[in-house]
């Protein structure tokens, strides 16, 4: 066992973050490595935009679309589990799962004629695409709260709002969070494809590499996207431990 | 005072749905400990839930202190009533202390006052506050959870306490201790308590009034003595159990009530507050004819003779002592 003083050395999340940073800062200086791996390529390292910038834009796109998906999805999920919105639950569930069935590329392609090329269609497509896991997580989490607990809350005089905020919310939180986690992780991958409609993301080296037969670019983009997904997933895992009331 | 007037209720809307309550009229006086008893599905829980409007009557009215409850603000009504639900329903993400403090918190008590109240209630129910206060419900046994459920219902010092089979999951020893505790709380506070049980002995032990339900109808309302000595019909008699009615009657009366003022004899001792049922048991155990009775301080309080027990001529109006408590 490590001594407490060096406990941070055992922190996997920290190492993953350091590795991601090493990748985005180190790739521009890895000319020699990729030149030896891919001797046939004239420019073996992607330099159209710095990887730091691509990472930042990727995170921004996933963050903004994720925030929208979480906000809308959570509110919708809460609404259809209240007496007022209960009737709309089947409709909502059908709608979001239909949206999920469409391949992400198709969603992107449909967004372009509506709003043009650039960041906006990517944002819309990702937000729509991330909705389903959030809605499902919200509904499943709220639905799983035991009936006696709700009965006790009502019987003791908690208002509907107090019940939601103090009892149902915290109890549904772990399942809700796993929905958000799925949504965000899926969209880290989907955001890579979003560079096909003109959004600058970590997918750009991949797309450029694929169309120009530059395998080194594809590799570089894929490794950074993969590492980002690993970091975010580990972050969610840590968060999940904090909101887990079942200890 | 809680008053049911011609209350009927059917769950669901199919034509063949049975009536959960069928034209029930009942008056529950302030300070009574009313026990609702009956077979499974007889409507006990439904009747109880109408008192805090967890369920609404289809027809008829439920009034609190003369006022129809339909017109009362729901939250204030529920905050005035403690409620122990049948399956406990503690909040699993909160500590025991926070569970108990939920109603005081909503009532706006100061944190110190809430903490003091939590400590007081945990001690009352024989749970060490420093050990159990910080625990989570899943770290407690079923019996401990039920005790916390009752403590939580009492926390806001409610005028009315509603309990739906609060001692269901308890072993007999703890059950008896908690029954004594409820009885003590009732006598000390004068709260109105309405309690559901399917255990006739529990009903006889605790109730000032017993309401016997069958298929949503009230079959009989009366004191434990009235139920035992004058069952309204064959079903009531069956429910109470015919073979040991005599024994049950003995459990309603204290040994002290038949004491003769005599000097102590060389016979076994019994607390005067013990029931005649325990007296019979002790007499049989020792194979003797009389018992020395002791008061609360352990002083001599007369002699109980076996002959007095069996020569008692009861016409349905036994002299009932106030203290029916049983002591081990
Ligand atoms: N929420 C409910 N939905 C449908 N039927 C119910 C519901 N609650 C109770 N009932 C029915 O109403 C009748 C009375 O139930 P209840 O009051 O719970 O009886 P008890 O508490 O005496 O066992 C039973 O037939 C039961 O099946
Ligand atoms: Mg019941």
Coordinates of C-alpha atoms and ligand atoms in Angstrom, one line a residue:
Chain A
X1 CA 0.0 0.0 0.0
X2 CA 1.1 3.5 -0.7
X3 CA 1.6 5.9 2.2
X4 CA -1.2 8.5 2.4
X5 CA 1.3 11.2 1.5
X6 CA 1.8 9.6 -1.9
X7 CA -1.8 8.5 -2.2
X8 CA -2.3 10.8 -5.2
X9 CA 0.1 8.6 -7.1
X10 CA -2.6 6.0 -7.1
X11 CA -5.2 8.4 -8.6
X12 CA -6.1 6.9 -12.0
X13 CA -8.0 10.0 -13.1
X14 CA -5.0 12.2 -12.5
X15 CA -2.8 10.0 -14.6
X16 CA -5.4 9.9 -17.4
X17 CA -5.6 13.7 -17.4
X18 CA -1.8 14.0 -17.5
X19 CA -1.6 11.5 -20.4
X20 CA -4.3 13.5 -22.3
X21 CA -2.3 16.7 -21.8
X22 CA 0.9 14.9 -22.8
X23 CA -0.8 13.8 -26.0
X24 CA -2.2 17.2 -27.1
X25 CA 1.0 19.1 -26.2
X26 CA 3.4 16.3 -27.4
X27 CA 1.9 15.4 -30.8
X28 CA 3.2 18.6 -32.5
X29 CA 6.7 17.5 -31.5
X30 CA 6.4 13.9 -32.6
X31 CA 7.4 14.5 -36.2
X32 CA 10.3 12.0 -35.9
X33 CA 8.2 9.2 -34.4
X34 CA 5.4 9.4 -37.0
X35 CA 7.9 9.9 -39.9
X36 CA 9.5 6.6 -38.9
X37 CA 6.1 4.9 -38.5
X38 CA 4.7 6.2 -41.8
X39 CA 7.8 6.8 -44.0
X40 CA 5.7 7.2 -47.1
X41 CA 3.8 10.3 -45.8
X42 CA 5.0 13.7 -46.7
X43 CA 3.5 15.4 -43.6
X44 CA 3.1 12.8 -40.9
X45 CA 1.8 15.1 -38.2
X46 CA -1.5 17.0 -38.4
X47 CA -0.8 20.8 -38.2
X48 CA -3.9 22.6 -39.7
X49 CA -5.0 23.5 -36.2
X50 CA -3.2 22.8 -32.9
X51 CA -4.5 19.8 -31.0
X52 CA -5.0 21.9 -28.0
X53 CA -7.4 24.0 -29.9
X54 CA -9.2 21.0 -31.4
X55 CA -9.5 19.5 -28.0
X56 CA -11.0 22.7 -26.5
X57 CA -13.5 23.0 -29.4
X58 CA -14.5 19.3 -29.0
X59 CA -15.0 19.7 -25.3
X60 CA -17.0 22.9 -25.9
X61 CA -19.2 21.3 -28.4
X62 CA -19.9 18.2 -26.3
X63 CA -20.3 20.4 -23.2
X64 CA -22.8 22.8 -24.8
X65 CA -24.8 20.1 -26.5
X66 CA -24.6 17.9 -23.3
X67 CA -25.8 20.7 -21.1
X68 CA -28.8 21.3 -23.5
X69 CA -29.6 17.6 -23.5
X70 CA -29.3 17.3 -19.8
X71 CA -31.5 20.3 -19.1
X72 CA -34.2 19.4 -21.6
X73 CA -34.1 15.7 -21.0
X74 CA -34.2 16.0 -17.2
X75 CA -37.1 18.5 -17.3
X76 CA -39.0 16.3 -19.7
X77 CA -38.4 13.2 -17.7
X78 CA -39.5 14.9 -14.5
X79 CA -42.6 16.3 -16.2
X80 CA -43.8 13.0 -17.5
X81 CA -43.5 11.4 -14.1
X82 CA -45.7 14.1 -12.5
X83 CA -49.5 13.7 -12.5
X84 CA -49.8 16.7 -15.0
X85 CA -47.6 15.1 -17.6
X86 CA -48.1 11.4 -17.1
X87 CA -50.2 11.1 -20.2
X88 CA -47.4 12.3 -22.4
X89 CA -44.9 9.7 -21.2
X90 CA -45.4 7.1 -24.0
X91 CA -45.3 9.8 -26.7
X92 CA -42.0 11.3 -25.3
X93 CA -40.4 7.8 -24.9
X94 CA -41.3 6.9 -28.5
X95 CA -40.0 10.2 -29.8
X96 CA -36.7 10.1 -28.2
X97 CA -36.0 6.5 -29.0
X98 CA -36.9 7.2 -32.6
X99 CA -34.4 10.0 -32.6
X100 CA -31.8 7.6 -31.2
X101 CA -32.5 5.0 -33.9
X102 CA -31.4 7.4 -36.7
X103 CA -27.6 7.1 -37.3
X104 CA -25.7 10.1 -36.1
X105 CA -24.5 10.9 -39.6
X106 CA -28.2 11.1 -40.8
X107 CA -29.1 13.4 -37.9
X108 CA -26.2 15.6 -38.9
X109 CA -27.1 15.5 -42.6
X110 CA -30.7 16.5 -41.8
X111 CA -29.5 19.4 -39.6
X112 CA -27.4 21.0 -42.4
X113 CA -30.3 21.9 -44.8
X114 CA -32.1 23.3 -41.8
X115 CA -29.4 25.5 -40.4
X116 CA -26.4 25.4 -42.8
X117 CA -22.8 24.2 -42.2
X118 CA -20.7 24.9 -39.1
X119 CA -21.0 24.5 -35.4
X120 CA -24.8 25.0 -35.1
X121 CA -26.0 21.8 -37.0
X122 CA -23.4 19.8 -35.0
X123 CA -24.7 21.3 -31.7
X124 CA -28.3 20.6 -32.6
X125 CA -27.6 17.1 -33.7
X126 CA -25.6 16.2 -30.7
X127 CA -28.1 17.7 -28.3
X128 CA -30.9 15.7 -29.9
X129 CA -28.8 12.6 -30.0
X130 CA -27.8 12.9 -26.3
X131 CA -31.4 13.3 -25.2
X132 CA -32.5 9.7 -25.0
X133 CA -30.2 8.4 -22.3
X134 CA -30.9 11.4 -20.1
X135 CA -34.7 11.1 -20.5
X136 CA -34.5 7.4 -19.8
X137 CA -32.2 7.8 -16.8
X138 CA -34.5 10.4 -15.3
X139 CA -37.6 8.4 -15.8
X140 CA -36.1 5.1 -14.7
X141 CA -34.5 6.7 -11.6
X142 CA -37.7 8.5 -10.5
X143 CA -39.8 5.4 -11.2
X144 CA -37.5 3.2 -9.0
X145 CA -38.2 5.3 -5.9
X146 CA -40.0 2.8 -3.6
X147 CA -43.8 3.4 -3.2
X148 CA -43.6 3.3 0.7
X149 CA -41.0 6.1 0.6
X150 CA -43.3 8.3 -1.5
X151 CA -46.3 7.4 0.7
X152 CA -44.3 8.4 3.8
X153 CA -43.2 11.7 2.2
X154 CA -46.8 12.5 1.2
X155 CA -48.2 11.4 4.5
X156 CA -45.8 13.5 6.5
X157 CA -46.8 16.6 4.6
X158 CA -43.9 17.2 2.2
X159 CA -45.1 19.4 -0.6
X160 CA -44.7 18.0 -4.2
X161 CA -41.7 20.3 -4.7
X162 CA -40.1 19.3 -1.4
X163 CA -40.7 15.6 -2.2
X164 CA -39.0 16.0 -5.6
X165 CA -36.1 18.0 -4.3
X166 CA -35.4 16.2 -1.0
X167 CA -36.5 12.7 -1.7
X168 CA -37.1 11.7 -5.3
X169 CA -34.3 13.7 -6.7
X170 CA -31.5 12.4 -4.5
X171 CA -32.8 8.8 -4.7
X172 CA -33.0 9.0 -8.5
X173 CA -29.6 10.7 -8.9
X174 CA -27.4 7.6 -9.4
X175 CA -29.5 6.3 -12.3
X176 CA -29.9 9.7 -13.7
X177 CA -26.2 10.3 -13.6
X178 CA -25.5 7.0 -15.4
X179 CA -27.9 8.2 -18.1
X180 CA -26.0 11.5 -18.4
X181 CA -22.7 9.6 -18.5
X182 CA -23.9 7.4 -21.4
X183 CA -25.2 10.5 -23.2
X184 CA -21.9 12.4 -22.9
X185 CA -19.7 9.5 -23.7
X186 CA -21.7 8.7 -26.9
X187 CA -21.5 12.3 -27.9
X188 CA -17.7 12.5 -27.5
X189 CA -17.6 10.0 -30.3
X190 CA -20.4 11.5 -32.3
X191 CA -18.8 14.9 -32.1
X192 CA -15.8 13.6 -34.0
X193 CA -18.2 12.8 -36.9
X194 CA -19.5 16.4 -36.6
X195 CA -16.4 17.7 -38.4
X196 CA -18.1 16.4 -41.6
X197 CA -20.5 19.3 -41.5
X198 CA -17.8 21.9 -40.8
X199 CA -17.4 21.9 -37.1
X200 CA -13.8 21.9 -36.0
X201 CA -13.3 19.0 -33.5
X202 CA -10.9 16.2 -32.8
X203 CA -12.7 14.5 -35.7
X204 CA -11.1 16.9 -38.1
X205 CA -7.7 15.0 -38.4
X206 CA -9.7 11.8 -38.8
X207 CA -11.8 13.1 -41.6
X208 CA -8.9 14.9 -43.3
X209 CA -6.8 11.8 -42.9
X210 CA -9.5 9.5 -44.3
X211 CA -10.1 11.6 -47.4
X212 CA -6.4 12.1 -48.0
X213 CA -5.2 8.6 -47.3
X214 CA -3.2 9.9 -44.3
X215 CA -3.4 7.1 -41.8
X216 CA -1.1 9.0 -39.3
X217 CA -3.8 11.8 -39.1
X218 CA -6.5 9.3 -38.4
X219 CA -4.4 7.7 -35.7
X220 CA -3.6 11.0 -34.0
X221 CA -7.2 12.1 -34.0
X222 CA -8.5 8.8 -32.8
X223 CA -6.0 8.5 -29.9
X224 CA -6.9 11.9 -28.6
X225 CA -10.6 11.3 -28.8
X226 CA -10.3 8.0 -27.2
X227 CA -8.2 9.4 -24.3
X228 CA -10.7 12.2 -23.8
X229 CA -13.5 9.6 -23.5
X230 CA -11.5 7.7 -21.0
X231 CA -10.9 10.9 -18.9
X232 CA -14.5 11.9 -18.9
X233 CA -15.7 8.4 -18.1
X234 CA -13.4 8.3 -15.1
X235 CA -14.6 11.6 -14.0
X236 CA -18.2 10.4 -14.1
X237 CA -17.2 7.3 -12.2
X238 CA -15.8 9.5 -9.4
X239 CA -19.0 11.6 -9.4
X240 CA -21.1 8.5 -9.3
X241 CA -19.5 7.4 -6.1
X242 CA -20.3 10.8 -4.5
X243 CA -24.0 10.7 -5.3
X244 CA -24.5 7.1 -4.5
X245 CA -26.7 7.1 -1.4
X246 CA -26.7 3.3 -1.1
X247 CA -23.1 3.3 0.0
Chain B
X1 CA -62.5 14.7 17.6
X2 CA -62.6 12.8 14.3
X3 CA -66.0 12.0 12.8
X4 CA -66.8 9.7 9.9
X5 CA -70.3 10.1 8.5
X6 CA -71.6 7.6 6.0
X7 CA -68.2 7.1 4.3
X8 CA -68.0 4.8 1.4
X9 CA -65.0 4.1 -0.9
X10 CA -64.3 1.9 -3.9
X11 CA -60.9 1.6 -5.5
X12 CA -61.1 1.4 -9.3
X13 CA -64.1 1.9 -11.4
X14 CA -65.1 -1.5 -12.5
X15 CA -68.6 -2.5 -11.7
X16 CA -67.6 -5.6 -9.7
X17 CA -64.9 -3.8 -7.6
X18 CA -65.6 -4.5 -3.9
X19 CA -66.2 -1.6 -1.5
X20 CA -63.1 -0.9 0.5
X21 CA -65.4 1.0 2.9
X22 CA -69.2 0.6 3.0
X23 CA -71.2 3.3 4.7
X24 CA -68.9 3.7 7.7
X25 CA -69.9 6.1 10.5
X26 CA -67.5 6.4 13.4
X27 CA -66.7 9.0 16.1
X28 CA -63.2 9.1 17.6
X29 CA -63.0 11.2 20.7
X30 CA -60.0 13.3 21.5
X31 CA -57.5 11.5 23.6
X32 CA -58.7 8.0 22.7
X33 CA -56.5 5.2 21.6
X34 CA -58.7 3.6 18.9
X35 CA -57.6 0.3 17.5
X36 CA -58.9 -0.7 14.0
X37 CA -58.9 -4.4 13.7
X38 CA -60.2 -6.9 11.1
X39 CA -59.0 -9.4 8.6
X40 CA -56.8 -8.6 5.6
X41 CA -58.5 -6.4 3.1
X42 CA -61.3 -5.4 5.5
X43 CA -60.6 -1.7 5.0
X44 CA -58.5 -0.8 8.1
X45 CA -55.7 1.0 6.1
X46 CA -58.2 2.8 4.0
X47 CA -60.1 4.0 7.0
X48 CA -56.9 5.2 8.6
X49 CA -55.6 7.0 5.5
X50 CA -58.8 9.0 5.3
X51 CA -57.9 10.7 8.5
X52 CA -54.9 12.4 6.9
X53 CA -56.5 12.5 3.5
X54 CA -54.2 10.0 1.9
X55 CA -57.4 8.6 0.6
X56 CA -60.7 10.5 -0.2
X57 CA -64.2 9.2 0.5
X58 CA -66.4 8.6 -2.6
X59 CA -69.4 9.6 -0.5
X60 CA -69.8 10.8 3.0
X61 CA -67.6 13.1 5.0
X62 CA -64.7 13.0 7.5
X63 CA -64.6 15.9 9.9
X64 CA -61.9 17.0 12.3
X65 CA -63.1 19.0 15.3
X66 CA -66.4 19.6 13.5
X67 CA -64.9 20.9 10.3
X68 CA -65.1 18.9 7.0
X69 CA -61.6 17.9 6.2
X70 CA -62.1 18.6 2.4
X71 CA -61.9 22.3 3.2
X72 CA -58.7 22.1 5.2
X73 CA -55.3 22.9 3.7
X74 CA -53.7 19.5 3.1
X75 CA -50.2 20.3 4.3
X76 CA -51.1 21.9 7.6
X77 CA -53.5 18.9 8.2
X78 CA -50.7 16.4 7.6
X79 CA -48.1 18.3 9.7
X80 CA -50.6 18.1 12.6
X81 CA -50.8 14.3 12.3
X82 CA -48.0 11.8 12.8
X83 CA -48.2 8.9 10.4
X84 CA -46.6 5.5 10.5
X85 CA -47.1 3.7 7.3
X86 CA -47.5 -0.1 7.1
X87 CA -44.2 -0.7 5.4
X88 CA -42.2 1.9 7.4
X89 CA -40.9 3.9 4.4
X90 CA -37.9 5.5 6.0
X91 CA -35.9 7.7 3.6
X92 CA -33.0 5.5 2.6
X93 CA -30.6 8.3 1.7
X94 CA -30.9 10.1 5.1
X95 CA -29.5 9.2 8.5
X96 CA -31.8 8.0 11.2
X97 CA -31.5 11.4 12.9
X98 CA -32.4 13.3 9.7
X99 CA -35.4 10.9 9.1
X100 CA -36.7 11.7 12.6
X101 CA -36.1 15.4 12.1
X102 CA -38.1 15.8 8.9
X103 CA -41.4 17.1 10.3
X104 CA -39.7 19.4 12.9
X105 CA -37.6 20.8 10.0
X106 CA -40.7 21.5 8.0
X107 CA -42.3 23.1 11.1
X108 CA -39.3 25.5 11.2
X109 CA -37.8 24.4 14.5
X110 CA -34.3 25.6 15.4
X111 CA -31.5 23.0 14.7
X112 CA -30.7 22.6 18.4
X113 CA -34.3 21.9 19.3
X114 CA -34.5 19.3 16.5
X115 CA -31.3 17.6 17.7
X116 CA -32.6 17.5 21.2
X117 CA -35.9 16.1 20.1
X118 CA -34.2 13.4 18.0
X119 CA -32.0 12.4 21.0
X120 CA -35.0 12.3 23.2
X121 CA -37.0 10.1 20.9
X122 CA -34.2 7.7 20.1
X123 CA -33.6 7.2 23.8
X124 CA -37.3 6.7 24.4
X125 CA -37.3 3.8 21.9
X126 CA -34.2 2.3 23.4
X127 CA -31.8 3.2 20.6
X128 CA -28.6 4.8 21.7
X129 CA -28.6 8.3 20.0
X130 CA -24.8 8.4 19.3
X131 CA -24.8 5.0 17.8
X132 CA -28.0 5.0 15.8
X133 CA -28.5 8.7 15.0
X134 CA -25.8 8.8 12.3
X135 CA -26.7 5.4 10.8
X136 CA -28.6 4.8 7.6
X137 CA -31.9 2.9 7.6
X138 CA -30.3 -0.1 5.8
X139 CA -27.9 -0.5 8.7
X140 CA -30.8 -1.2 11.1
X141 CA -32.7 -4.4 11.7
X142 CA -36.4 -4.5 10.7
X143 CA -37.5 -3.9 14.2
X144 CA -35.2 -1.0 14.7
X145 CA -36.5 0.5 11.5
X146 CA -40.1 0.2 12.7
X147 CA -39.1 2.0 16.0
X148 CA -37.5 4.8 14.0
X149 CA -40.7 5.0 11.9
X150 CA -42.8 5.5 15.1
X151 CA -40.2 8.0 16.4
X152 CA -40.4 10.0 13.1
X153 CA -44.2 10.1 13.4
X154 CA -44.0 11.5 16.9
X155 CA -41.2 14.0 16.2
X156 CA -43.4 17.0 15.4
X157 CA -45.5 16.4 18.6
X158 CA -48.6 15.8 16.5
X159 CA -52.1 16.1 18.0
X160 CA -53.1 12.9 16.3
X161 CA -50.9 9.8 15.7
X162 CA -51.9 7.4 13.0
X163 CA -50.2 4.0 12.9
X164 CA -50.7 1.3 10.4
X165 CA -49.5 -2.1 11.9
X166 CA -46.5 -0.4 13.4
X167 CA -45.2 -3.5 15.2
X168 CA -45.7 -6.0 12.4
X169 CA -42.1 -7.1 12.0
X170 CA -41.1 -7.2 15.7
X171 CA -40.4 -10.2 17.8
X172 CA -42.8 -10.7 20.7
X173 CA -40.5 -9.4 23.4
X174 CA -39.8 -6.0 21.7
X175 CA -43.4 -5.9 20.6
X176 CA -44.6 -6.0 24.1
X177 CA -42.1 -3.4 25.2
X178 CA -43.2 -1.1 22.4
X179 CA -46.9 -1.6 23.1
X180 CA -46.2 -0.5 26.7
X181 CA -44.3 2.5 25.4
X182 CA -47.2 3.5 23.1
X183 CA -49.6 3.1 26.0
X184 CA -47.3 5.2 28.2
X185 CA -47.0 7.9 25.6
X186 CA -50.8 7.9 25.2
X187 CA -51.5 8.2 28.9
X188 CA -48.8 10.9 29.4
X189 CA -49.6 13.0 26.4
X190 CA -53.3 12.6 25.9
X191 CA -52.8 12.4 22.2
X192 CA -55.5 10.8 20.0
X193 CA -54.0 7.6 18.6
X194 CA -55.6 5.6 15.8
X195 CA -53.8 2.3 15.2
X196 CA -54.3 -0.6 12.8
X197 CA -53.6 -4.1 13.8
X198 CA -54.7 -7.6 12.9
X199 CA -53.6 -9.0 16.3
X200 CA -56.5 -9.2 18.8
X201 CA -54.3 -9.4 21.8
X202 CA -52.6 -6.2 20.8
X203 CA -56.0 -4.6 20.3
X204 CA -57.2 -5.7 23.7
X205 CA -54.0 -4.6 25.4
X206 CA -53.9 -1.1 23.9
X207 CA -57.3 0.1 22.8
X208 CA -59.6 2.3 24.8
X209 CA -61.9 1.6 21.9
X210 CA -61.8 -1.2 19.4
X211 CA -63.3 -1.0 16.0
X212 CA -63.9 -4.3 14.3
X213 CA -64.1 -4.2 10.5
X214 CA -65.3 -6.7 8.0
X215 CA -65.5 -6.2 4.3
X216 CA -65.5 -2.5 4.7
X217 CA -68.2 -2.4 7.3
X218 CA -68.0 -1.8 11.0
X219 CA -69.2 -4.9 12.8
X220 CA -68.7 -3.6 16.4
X221 CA -67.3 -0.6 18.2
X222 CA -66.6 -0.9 21.9
X223 CA -64.2 -1.1 24.8
X224 CA -62.1 -4.3 25.1
X225 CA -64.3 -5.5 27.9
X226 CA -67.5 -4.9 25.8
X227 CA -66.0 -6.8 22.9
X228 CA -65.1 -9.7 25.0
X229 CA -68.2 -9.9 27.2
X230 CA -70.8 -8.8 24.6
X231 CA -69.7 -9.7 21.1
X232 CA -72.2 -8.3 18.7
X233 CA -72.6 -11.4 16.6
X234 CA -71.1 -14.8 15.8
X235 CA -68.3 -13.3 13.6
X236 CA -67.1 -11.1 16.4
X237 CA -67.0 -14.0 18.8
X238 CA -65.1 -16.0 16.2
X239 CA -62.7 -13.3 15.6
X240 CA -61.9 -12.9 19.3
X241 CA -61.6 -16.6 19.7
X242 CA -64.1 -18.5 21.8
X243 CA -61.9 -20.9 23.6
X244 CA -59.8 -18.4 25.6
X245 CA -62.3 -15.5 26.1
X246 CA -62.0 -16.2 29.8
X247 CA -58.3 -15.9 29.8
X248 CA -58.5 -12.7 27.7
X249 CA -61.0 -11.2 30.2
X250 CA -58.5 -11.9 32.9
X251 CA -55.8 -10.0 31.0
X252 CA -57.9 -6.9 31.2
X253 CA -58.0 -6.7 35.0
X254 CA -55.2 -6.1 37.4
X255 CA -54.3 -8.5 40.2
X256 CA -54.5 -5.6 42.7
X257 CA -58.2 -5.1 42.0
X258 CA -59.0 -8.4 43.8
X259 CA -56.5 -8.0 46.6
X260 CA -57.7 -8.8 50.2
X261 CA -56.2 -6.7 52.9
X262 CA -54.3 -9.3 54.8
X263 CA -50.8 -9.8 56.2
X264 CA -48.2 -11.3 53.9
X265 CA -48.3 -15.1 53.7
X266 CA -45.6 -17.6 52.8
X267 CA -46.5 -17.6 49.2
X268 CA -45.0 -16.3 45.9
X269 CA -45.0 -12.6 45.1
X270 CA -46.5 -10.7 42.1
X271 CA -46.7 -7.0 41.3
X272 CA -50.2 -5.7 42.0
X273 CA -50.2 -4.1 38.6
X274 CA -49.8 -7.5 36.8
X275 CA -52.9 -8.8 35.1
X276 CA -55.1 -11.6 36.5
X277 CA -53.9 -13.6 33.6
X278 CA -50.4 -13.5 34.9
X279 CA -51.7 -14.2 38.4
X280 CA -53.3 -17.4 37.1
X281 CA -50.1 -18.4 35.4
X282 CA -48.1 -17.8 38.6
X283 CA -50.6 -19.7 40.7
X284 CA -50.5 -22.6 38.3
X285 CA -46.7 -22.6 38.2
X286 CA -46.3 -22.7 41.9
X287 CA -49.3 -24.9 42.6
X288 CA -50.5 -22.6 45.4
X289 CA -53.7 -21.0 46.5
X290 CA -52.7 -17.4 47.0
X291 CA -50.1 -14.7 46.1
X292 CA -48.6 -11.8 47.9
X293 CA -49.0 -8.6 45.9
X294 CA -46.4 -5.8 45.8
X295 CA -47.0 -2.2 44.9
X296 CA -44.6 -0.1 42.7
X297 CA -42.2 0.5 45.5
X298 CA -42.1 -3.2 46.4
X299 CA -44.2 -2.8 49.6
X300 CA -46.8 -5.4 50.5
X301 CA -50.2 -4.6 48.9
X302 CA -52.5 -7.3 50.0
X303 CA -53.1 -11.0 49.1
X304 CA -54.7 -12.4 46.0
X305 CA -56.7 -15.7 46.6
X306 CA -57.3 -18.1 43.8
X307 CA -60.9 -18.6 45.1
X308 CA -61.6 -14.9 44.5
X309 CA -60.5 -15.4 40.8
X310 CA -63.0 -18.1 40.1
X311 CA -65.8 -17.1 42.3
X312 CA -65.9 -13.7 40.5
X313 CA -69.5 -13.3 39.2
X314 CA -69.1 -11.3 36.1
X315 CA -72.2 -9.9 34.4
X316 CA -70.3 -8.0 31.7
X317 CA -69.4 -5.2 33.9
X318 CA -66.2 -6.2 35.5
X319 CA -64.5 -3.7 37.9
X320 CA -61.7 -2.5 35.6
X321 CA -58.6 -1.0 37.0
X322 CA -56.9 1.8 35.2
X323 CA -53.7 0.0 35.1
X324 CA -53.8 -3.0 32.8
X325 CA -50.1 -3.0 32.2
X326 CA -48.2 -6.2 32.3
X327 CA -44.9 -6.7 33.9
X328 CA -42.5 -9.5 33.2
Ligands
LIG1 N1 -54.5 1.4 -3.9 C1 -55.5 0.4 -4.0 N2 -56.0 0.1 -5.3 C2 -56.9 -0.8 -5.4 N3 -57.5 -1.5 -4.4 C3 -57.1 -1.2 -3.2 C4 -56.0 -0.3 -2.9 N4 -55.8 -0.2 -1.6 C5 -56.7 -1.1 -1.0 N5 -57.4 -1.7 -2.0 C6 -58.5 -2.7 -1.7 O1 -59.4 -2.2 -0.8 C7 -59.7 -3.2 0.2 C8 -59.4 -2.7 1.5 O2 -57.9 -2.5 1.6 P1 -57.2 -2.0 2.9 O3 -57.9 -0.8 3.5 O4 -55.8 -1.9 2.6 O5 -57.4 -3.3 3.9 P2 -56.6 -3.7 5.2 O6 -55.7 -2.6 5.6 O7 -57.7 -4.0 6.2 O8 -55.9 -5.0 4.8 C9 -59.0 -4.4 -0.2 O9 -59.9 -5.2 -1.0 C10 -57.9 -4.0 -1.1 O10 -57.6 -4.9 -2.1
LIG2 MG1 -53.5 -2.6 5.7

